[in-house]
Amino acid sequence: MRPTGLSIHPTTVTKGEQTRQRIVEAAAPIFNRLGYDGSSLADLMAATGLKKGGIYRHFASKEELAAAAFDYAWDSVWKVRMRDVSEATPGIENLKRRIANFVERRSPVPGGCPVLNTAVTAAEGNSVLRARVAKALRTWRESLEAEVESAAERGEVKTGVEPKTVATVIIGTLEGALMISRMERNTDALIGAKEHLNRYLDTEVSA
Amino acid sequence: MRPTGLSIHPTTVTKGEQTRQRIVEAAAPIFNRLGYDGSSLADLMAATGLKKGGIYRHFASKEELAAAAFDYAWDSVWKVRMRDVSEATPGIENLKRRIANFVERRSPVPGGCPVLNTAVTAAEGNSVLRARVAKALRTWRESLEAEVESAAERGEVKTGVEPKTVATVIIGTLEGALMISRMERNTDALIGAKEHLNRYLDTEVSA
Amino acid sequence: MRPTGLSIHPTTVTKGEQTRQRIVEAAAPIFNRLGYDGSSLADLMAATGLKKGGIYRHFASKEELAAAAFDYAWDSVWKVRMRDVSEATPGIENLKRRIANFVERRSPVPGGCPVLNTAVTAAEGNSVLRARVAKALRTWRESLEAEVESAAERGEVKTGVEPKTVATVIIGTLEGALMISRMERNTDALIGAKEHLNRYLDTEVSA
Amino acid sequence: MRPTGLSIHPTTVTKGEQTRQRIVEAAAPIFNRLGYDGSSLADLMAATGLKKGGIYRHFASKEELAAAAFDYAWDSVWKVRMRDVSEATPGIENLKRRIANFVERRSPVPGGCPVLNTAVTAAEGNSVLRARVAKALRTWRESLEAEVESAAERGEVKTGVEPKTVATVIIGTLEGALMISRMERNTDALIGAKEHLNRYLDTEVSA
DNA sequence: ACAGTCGGGACACCCCGTTTGT
DNA sequence: ACAAACGGGGTGTCCCGACTGT
């Protein structure tokens, strides 16, 4: 993961690192839309405006660039999905806010959810990318689990409800609906998923 | 669509058609595991035991073969998921049987659910495959809708429940859980999804 | 060369030979237009309506078919160029009639003069075709030489005029003009060549 | 058109341009001898010493390379045929010098005259090459026409003689004779053509 | 005898991801 | 940061022989 601007010496951000960042930002939509195999260096060259040499100066291989691009893409969607969430009332309402964000906000990286895309296209044969996706998925789930637990601590949650299950149901339902929506080219499935999860939280999770 | 054996002259199944079928069966796991872009003709040659000339005699292009392979893969998983279903009591129990089949039976085509895989890897840039997936998804959903409607006719279903929404929730939840299970390399998410959907059917759908 | 209908037993022309002839007639324009390398068996299949097996039954190789096709093409243009010639007055007038035929009659085999085409496209690397062309060219030249000699015997020709030179000048001028006409997509060069050769015969050859 | 070495900064001829030139020079004889269809990339690789990647860096396609190779080949034969021509006395003598050069000097590019070769092998189906040949032919003819006109201005030419016709007769006769010479593997036809054209110029063109 | 199906092995052109020199 | 070259792989097509059926 690249520095996120928290450095004490912001002037130490070299020109090279800026270029690297530019490459990553340009590459992310390519990989996200076309997949790892479907993205050629020519595509990347066109997107970045650099030649191969310019790209290979910053990344040792296509795979390394794809990994950085995934990290960037994931970071981007994460920020969008978490925006306004902390301001919501904690607990169940907070979870509903996250769900609404997922459903109502388009991916800032063209091509849809990078977790779904990369999980499928790089499930086999690309252990580097696979590990990144698995990590992102774990991060996401643990964040949801933590929210469930904090709700539980405030007595908002039925006894016997397992945070991990709730988190998994939410993620799975949202990602599955996303796949359907993309195939059907409308948002019916996503909206149905949101309403379903909200009722689920109200009737099965809430105390 | 290939002959389905209903011919009066079964001996008319030529050697060529047998070979074509062999190619399709061998190609399906390749495409399902590696994706369209990730599958090379060399992979296909190795899997089929034929040389390019032998393959291209039966398919005009890689894309045409991929389409036939998807049809075959979808047909295979469909059969597995529908096995024993008609024997289940109709209505809600029937839906539960389908869910259990999805969760408990491994895909007969290595690489997981071809709908999920193909929907993601061929979402962009391959309209032929895209159309096949969309059709398969529609078939699946309509089959579930019909079951919900038949349950409704027998009074098993709450008023106000929309069959299409139920169908979409089931498919989305299962496919999303499948993606998570694959990433986490365990079946927790799938089992969680099954239990979740069963409760959903009991509390939200059943009258 | 195939039988030309002079057989005593015309009924012995088998179906196979008819098919062979059909193939040759269909193949000749292909080879003449596209050249040997440029003509694929697929082109030949399309032109003949036969499959490869059907073609290879009659010809051991593409090269053998090309040779037969050239013979047929040459025979065709020869007939056209010699039509009405024997009826012309012998000698110089006869030569002029041949020249006019060359210039004014389109090749019965699409693609232009097979001698020029094959001489150039098969000059290297195809000794079989090369030999056929050389023979055709020799036949042509000797026929012209004979006409010059017969004119000389009647005292129509200047002393010191070599028949071979006259023949070569005629052929070369016509073929060269044909090449130019094809490039310029008009008949200027051919017509210029005819007038030039006529004057040449009048002033340089005629006694 | 490549730089001709007249630059003030000769060091600006990059390595890439040198390589490109090397490729063109090596490719020209291949295309000229074997024709466009008959020349494979393997042939070109062997001739240039480069691998496919090295060739395709400089040319987007085989056709583009063939076009450059034709231009180079034409340029080469043009230089040879025009050498010593400007030093000859202008007018009719100048034309005779050109004819002699054509007949007596072997093509600097193995395979014979690229105009004849390319005109025939690329007459159909390769509009790029076709256009180059047509242009070369036009250049050649116009150069001859200009010489005839300049002779006419000095009163060396009969009235009524059309420069275009003279040019076309010369080119056609030479190219046709070249074809015959190649088939007969001797220079008789070419020498006959030269003598014929010289007499033609003396008796039909000269005043 | 003849036509067609089938498969092979090689090769077509082109583009890939990568390394190197500058 | 690029220009240059590489070696190999991409898909697709070639011509042909052997087999199958009429």
mmCIF file of C-alpha atoms in Angstrom, chain A residues 8-132:
data_model
loop_
_atom_site.group_PDB
_atom_site.id
_atom_site.type_symbol
_atom_site.label_atom_id
_atom_site.label_comp_id
_atom_site.label_asym_id
_atom_site.label_seq_id
_atom_site.Cartn_x
_atom_site.Cartn_y
_atom_site.Cartn_z
ATOM 1 C CA ILE A 8 5.585 14.176 8.005
ATOM 2 C CA HIS A 9 7.614 15.277 5.017
ATOM 3 C CA PRO A 10 5.155 15.610 2.177
ATOM 4 C CA THR A 11 7.868 17.040 -0.037
ATOM 5 C CA THR A 12 9.563 13.646 -0.075
ATOM 6 C CA VAL A 13 6.917 12.348 -2.444
ATOM 7 C CA THR A 14 9.176 11.988 -5.434
ATOM 8 C CA LYS A 15 8.192 12.479 -9.020
ATOM 9 C CA GLY A 16 8.674 8.792 -9.549
ATOM 10 C CA GLU A 17 6.106 7.948 -6.929
ATOM 11 C CA GLN A 18 3.660 10.346 -8.471
ATOM 12 C CA THR A 19 4.093 8.604 -11.772
ATOM 13 C CA ARG A 20 3.658 5.250 -10.135
ATOM 14 C CA GLN A 21 0.442 6.465 -8.621
ATOM 15 C CA ARG A 22 -0.749 7.772 -11.964
ATOM 16 C CA ILE A 23 -0.073 4.405 -13.512
ATOM 17 C CA VAL A 24 -1.973 2.627 -10.802
ATOM 18 C CA GLU A 25 -4.962 4.893 -11.131
ATOM 19 C CA ALA A 26 -5.049 4.479 -14.868
ATOM 20 C CA ALA A 27 -4.534 0.745 -14.722
ATOM 21 C CA ALA A 28 -7.197 0.001 -12.131
ATOM 22 C CA PRO A 29 -10.192 0.498 -14.439
ATOM 23 C CA ILE A 30 -8.526 -1.546 -17.157
ATOM 24 C CA PHE A 31 -7.933 -4.550 -14.960
ATOM 25 C CA ASN A 32 -11.311 -4.155 -13.301
ATOM 26 C CA ARG A 33 -13.177 -4.132 -16.574
ATOM 27 C CA LEU A 34 -11.177 -6.560 -18.656
ATOM 28 C CA GLY A 35 -9.752 -8.868 -16.044
ATOM 29 C CA TYR A 36 -6.125 -9.772 -15.615
ATOM 30 C CA ASP A 37 -5.813 -11.921 -18.721
ATOM 31 C CA GLY A 38 -7.980 -9.617 -20.763
ATOM 32 C CA SER A 39 -5.799 -6.591 -20.069
ATOM 33 C CA SER A 40 -2.802 -6.244 -22.317
ATOM 34 C CA LEU A 41 0.183 -4.016 -21.867
ATOM 35 C CA ALA A 42 -0.990 -2.181 -24.952
ATOM 36 C CA ASP A 43 -4.225 -1.372 -23.108
ATOM 37 C CA LEU A 44 -2.214 -0.189 -20.167
ATOM 38 C CA MET A 45 0.023 1.908 -22.371
ATOM 39 C CA ALA A 46 -2.974 3.589 -23.915
ATOM 40 C CA ALA A 47 -4.522 4.267 -20.533
ATOM 41 C CA THR A 48 -1.377 5.625 -18.931
ATOM 42 C CA GLY A 49 0.108 7.411 -21.887
ATOM 43 C CA LEU A 50 3.400 5.729 -21.122
ATOM 44 C CA LYS A 51 5.398 3.217 -23.091
ATOM 45 C CA LYS A 52 6.251 -0.186 -21.812
ATOM 46 C CA GLY A 53 9.596 0.948 -20.528
ATOM 47 C CA GLY A 54 7.940 3.644 -18.514
ATOM 48 C CA ILE A 55 5.640 1.159 -16.891
ATOM 49 C CA TYR A 56 8.289 -1.448 -16.231
ATOM 50 C CA ARG A 57 10.393 1.181 -14.483
ATOM 51 C CA HIS A 58 7.836 1.212 -11.705
ATOM 52 C CA PHE A 59 6.573 -2.356 -11.700
ATOM 53 C CA ALA A 60 8.554 -5.491 -12.132
ATOM 54 C CA SER A 61 5.758 -7.289 -13.895
ATOM 55 C CA LYS A 62 2.198 -7.091 -15.080
ATOM 56 C CA GLU A 63 1.172 -9.075 -12.050
ATOM 57 C CA GLU A 64 2.732 -6.611 -9.634
ATOM 58 C CA LEU A 65 0.941 -3.772 -11.339
ATOM 59 C CA ALA A 66 -2.318 -5.675 -11.201
ATOM 60 C CA ALA A 67 -1.852 -6.194 -7.493
ATOM 61 C CA ALA A 68 -1.251 -2.497 -6.893
ATOM 62 C CA ALA A 69 -4.193 -1.654 -9.094
ATOM 63 C CA PHE A 70 -6.430 -3.970 -7.127
ATOM 64 C CA ASP A 71 -5.316 -2.420 -3.872
ATOM 65 C CA TYR A 72 -6.078 0.996 -5.236
ATOM 66 C CA ALA A 73 -9.452 -0.089 -6.575
ATOM 67 C CA TRP A 74 -10.388 -1.722 -3.351
ATOM 68 C CA ASP A 75 -9.302 1.326 -1.391
ATOM 69 C CA SER A 76 -11.445 3.496 -3.638
ATOM 70 C CA VAL A 77 -14.620 1.498 -3.298
ATOM 71 C CA TRP A 78 -14.017 1.086 0.391
ATOM 72 C CA LYS A 79 -13.875 4.821 0.882
ATOM 73 C CA VAL A 80 -17.066 5.322 -1.047
ATOM 74 C CA ARG A 81 -18.891 2.611 0.805
ATOM 75 C CA MET A 82 -17.777 3.910 4.176
ATOM 76 C CA ARG A 83 -18.491 7.549 3.514
ATOM 77 C CA ASP A 84 -21.123 8.959 5.954
ATOM 78 C CA VAL A 85 -21.156 5.643 7.777
ATOM 79 C CA SER A 86 -19.387 6.784 10.914
ATOM 80 C CA GLU A 87 -21.845 9.602 11.241
ATOM 81 C CA ALA A 88 -24.779 7.251 11.289
ATOM 82 C CA THR A 89 -25.990 6.057 14.644
ATOM 83 C CA PRO A 90 -23.950 3.037 15.587
ATOM 84 C CA GLY A 91 -25.282 -0.507 15.583
ATOM 85 C CA ILE A 92 -28.008 -1.802 13.301
ATOM 86 C CA GLU A 93 -28.597 1.583 11.713
ATOM 87 C CA ASN A 94 -24.944 1.714 10.860
ATOM 88 C CA LEU A 95 -25.169 -1.602 9.025
ATOM 89 C CA LYS A 96 -28.159 -0.362 7.077
ATOM 90 C CA ARG A 97 -26.207 2.703 6.064
ATOM 91 C CA ARG A 98 -23.422 0.512 4.708
ATOM 92 C CA ILE A 99 -25.875 -1.592 2.744
ATOM 93 C CA ALA A 100 -27.519 1.471 1.305
ATOM 94 C CA ASN A 101 -24.167 2.858 0.285
ATOM 95 C CA PHE A 102 -23.254 -0.344 -1.509
ATOM 96 C CA VAL A 103 -26.495 -0.381 -3.403
ATOM 97 C CA GLU A 104 -26.907 3.260 -4.204
ATOM 98 C CA ARG A 105 -23.401 4.348 -5.037
ATOM 99 C CA ARG A 106 -21.768 3.369 -8.272
ATOM 100 C CA SER A 107 -18.276 1.982 -8.091
ATOM 101 C CA PRO A 108 -15.722 4.795 -8.363
ATOM 102 C CA VAL A 109 -13.640 2.398 -10.429
ATOM 103 C CA PRO A 110 -15.352 1.527 -13.695
ATOM 104 C CA GLY A 111 -16.158 -2.128 -14.066
ATOM 105 C CA GLY A 112 -17.990 -2.796 -10.857
ATOM 106 C CA CYS A 113 -16.869 -4.271 -7.568
ATOM 107 C CA PRO A 114 -13.189 -5.216 -7.752
ATOM 108 C CA VAL A 115 -13.612 -7.885 -5.108
ATOM 109 C CA LEU A 116 -16.170 -9.783 -7.133
ATOM 110 C CA ASN A 117 -14.285 -9.304 -10.382
ATOM 111 C CA THR A 118 -10.911 -10.280 -9.087
ATOM 112 C CA ALA A 119 -12.210 -13.122 -6.960
ATOM 113 C CA VAL A 120 -13.621 -14.763 -10.051
ATOM 114 C CA THR A 121 -11.080 -13.915 -12.693
ATOM 115 C CA ALA A 122 -8.051 -14.554 -10.525
ATOM 116 C CA ALA A 123 -9.408 -17.399 -8.465
ATOM 117 C CA GLU A 124 -7.132 -19.830 -10.216
ATOM 118 C CA GLY A 125 -3.611 -19.441 -11.342
ATOM 119 C CA ASN A 126 -2.811 -16.095 -9.803
ATOM 120 C CA SER A 127 -1.963 -16.519 -6.166
ATOM 121 C CA VAL A 128 -0.759 -12.962 -5.731
ATOM 122 C CA LEU A 129 -4.054 -11.422 -6.727
ATOM 123 C CA ARG A 130 -5.973 -14.138 -4.953
ATOM 124 C CA ALA A 131 -4.317 -13.275 -1.677
ATOM 125 C CA ARG A 132 -5.170 -9.607 -2.068
#
